[in-house]
């Protein structure tokens, strides 16, 4: 069973940057597509971005395209989310997820981390 642990969240001002990390452990983490989702208070958990097993293919929600970058280091079993030009609407708990099919749907992911809080203040 794959275990995921996120880190790197925190409080940042509008326009600032943060880098989230997701450390994976267990059998063959590199065999999974990895994604980031986020959930703001009172809202549904929503897709942010996904990266393929090799890292060659990525996909982003329109709301973060051009500002966020996902990457992975399979040698370290770690996925990163670089977030730039942060806005107040980016405030949410960010979750890392692993799944065999790298889609934008929550149901495609069988493994989830505990989440890390990102707060963007104005």
GROMACS .gro file of C-alpha atoms in nm:
model
  122
    1UNK     CA    1   0.000   0.000   0.000
    2UNK     CA    2   0.134   0.339  -0.101
    3UNK     CA    3   0.160   0.603   0.170
    4UNK     CA    4   0.176   0.973   0.090
    5UNK     CA    5   0.294   1.257   0.312
    6UNK     CA    6   0.261   1.619   0.205
    7UNK     CA    7   0.469   1.906   0.335
    8UNK     CA    8   0.553   2.265   0.251
    9UNK     CA    9   0.225   2.438   0.317
   10UNK     CA   10   0.200   2.762   0.507
   11UNK     CA   11   0.096   3.125   0.506
   12UNK     CA   12   0.203   3.343   0.213
   13UNK     CA   13   0.108   3.685   0.084
   14UNK     CA   14  -0.071   3.748  -0.243
   15UNK     CA   15   0.173   3.714  -0.531
   16UNK     CA   16   0.408   3.496  -0.331
   17UNK     CA   17   0.531   3.143  -0.393
   18UNK     CA   18   0.532   2.808  -0.217
   19UNK     CA   19   0.661   2.464  -0.303
   20UNK     CA   20   0.472   2.162  -0.180
   21UNK     CA   21   0.627   1.817  -0.159
   22UNK     CA   22   0.466   1.476  -0.148
   23UNK     CA   23   0.684   1.190  -0.029
   24UNK     CA   24   0.564   0.845  -0.131
   25UNK     CA   25   0.653   0.516   0.031
   26UNK     CA   26   0.550   0.156  -0.021
   27UNK     CA   27   0.555  -0.072  -0.323
   28UNK     CA   28   0.657   0.094  -0.650
   29UNK     CA   29   0.540   0.454  -0.606
   30UNK     CA   30   0.685   0.533  -0.947
   31UNK     CA   31   0.423   0.304  -1.100
   32UNK     CA   32   0.150   0.556  -1.024
   33UNK     CA   33   0.036   0.876  -1.179
   34UNK     CA   34   0.045   1.147  -0.914
   35UNK     CA   35  -0.193   1.436  -0.870
   36UNK     CA   36  -0.266   1.731  -0.650
   37UNK     CA   37  -0.618   1.821  -0.543
   38UNK     CA   38  -0.732   2.098  -0.314
   39UNK     CA   39  -1.029   2.167  -0.094
   40UNK     CA   40  -1.135   2.508   0.028
   41UNK     CA   41  -1.371   2.551   0.325
   42UNK     CA   42  -1.727   2.468   0.227
   43UNK     CA   43  -1.629   2.351  -0.121
   44UNK     CA   44  -1.578   2.021  -0.298
   45UNK     CA   45  -1.230   1.880  -0.339
   46UNK     CA   46  -1.111   1.986  -0.683
   47UNK     CA   47  -0.845   1.876  -0.926
   48UNK     CA   48  -0.534   2.092  -0.954
   49UNK     CA   49  -0.279   1.901  -1.158
   50UNK     CA   50  -0.153   1.554  -1.251
   51UNK     CA   51   0.173   1.406  -1.374
   52UNK     CA   52   0.229   1.077  -1.550
   53UNK     CA   53   0.446   0.796  -1.415
   54UNK     CA   54   0.745   0.904  -1.620
   55UNK     CA   55   0.684   1.273  -1.569
   56UNK     CA   56   0.655   1.334  -1.942
   57UNK     CA   57   0.287   1.429  -1.938
   58UNK     CA   58   0.119   1.686  -1.718
   59UNK     CA   59  -0.224   1.843  -1.704
   60UNK     CA   60  -0.351   2.144  -1.512
   61UNK     CA   61  -0.679   2.295  -1.408
   62UNK     CA   62  -0.745   2.618  -1.596
   63UNK     CA   63  -0.741   2.812  -1.269
   64UNK     CA   64  -0.373   2.732  -1.206
   65UNK     CA   65  -0.237   2.698  -1.558
   66UNK     CA   66   0.071   2.914  -1.606
   67UNK     CA   67   0.117   2.965  -1.230
   68UNK     CA   68   0.163   2.613  -1.090
   69UNK     CA   69   0.412   2.348  -1.200
   70UNK     CA   70   0.407   1.982  -1.106
   71UNK     CA   71   0.718   1.767  -1.122
   72UNK     CA   72   0.841   1.439  -0.984
   73UNK     CA   73   1.169   1.277  -0.889
   74UNK     CA   74   1.120   0.902  -0.908
   75UNK     CA   75   1.462   0.837  -0.757
   76UNK     CA   76   1.342   1.015  -0.443
   77UNK     CA   77   0.978   0.898  -0.470
   78UNK     CA   78   0.872   1.260  -0.437
   79UNK     CA   79   0.630   1.481  -0.626
   80UNK     CA   80   0.648   1.859  -0.612
   81UNK     CA   81   0.404   2.141  -0.670
   82UNK     CA   82   0.561   2.476  -0.738
   83UNK     CA   83   0.303   2.750  -0.686
   84UNK     CA   84   0.371   3.105  -0.804
   85UNK     CA   85   0.167   3.424  -0.823
   86UNK     CA   86  -0.057   3.295  -0.548
   87UNK     CA   87  -0.404   3.439  -0.508
   88UNK     CA   88  -0.646   3.438  -0.213
   89UNK     CA   89  -0.863   3.187  -0.401
   90UNK     CA   90  -0.574   2.939  -0.389
   91UNK     CA   91  -0.629   2.908  -0.015
   92UNK     CA   92  -0.715   2.545   0.057
   93UNK     CA   93  -0.593   2.218   0.196
   94UNK     CA   94  -0.380   2.058  -0.073
   95UNK     CA   95  -0.384   1.681  -0.109
   96UNK     CA   96  -0.147   1.453  -0.293
   97UNK     CA   97  -0.297   1.146  -0.460
   98UNK     CA   98  -0.170   0.837  -0.641
   99UNK     CA   99  -0.356   0.634  -0.902
  100UNK     CA  100  -0.301   0.400  -1.192
  101UNK     CA  101  -0.486   0.625  -1.436
  102UNK     CA  102  -0.387   0.990  -1.434
  103UNK     CA  103  -0.721   1.158  -1.475
  104UNK     CA  104  -0.883   1.469  -1.329
  105UNK     CA  105  -1.138   1.266  -1.135
  106UNK     CA  106  -1.108   1.199  -0.763
  107UNK     CA  107  -1.234   0.846  -0.809
  108UNK     CA  108  -0.927   0.754  -1.014
  109UNK     CA  109  -0.703   0.782  -0.712
  110UNK     CA  110  -0.687   0.513  -0.448
  111UNK     CA  111  -0.423   0.665  -0.226
  112UNK     CA  112  -0.432   1.003  -0.057
  113UNK     CA  113  -0.214   1.202   0.178
  114UNK     CA  114  -0.339   1.381   0.487
  115UNK     CA  115  -0.320   1.725   0.325
  116UNK     CA  116  -0.127   2.043   0.389
  117UNK     CA  117  -0.281   2.385   0.446
  118UNK     CA  118  -0.200   2.671   0.211
  119UNK     CA  119  -0.326   3.014   0.310
  120UNK     CA  120  -0.282   3.316   0.085
  121UNK     CA  121  -0.338   3.644   0.265
  122UNK     CA  122  -0.419   3.978   0.112
   0.00000   0.00000   0.00000
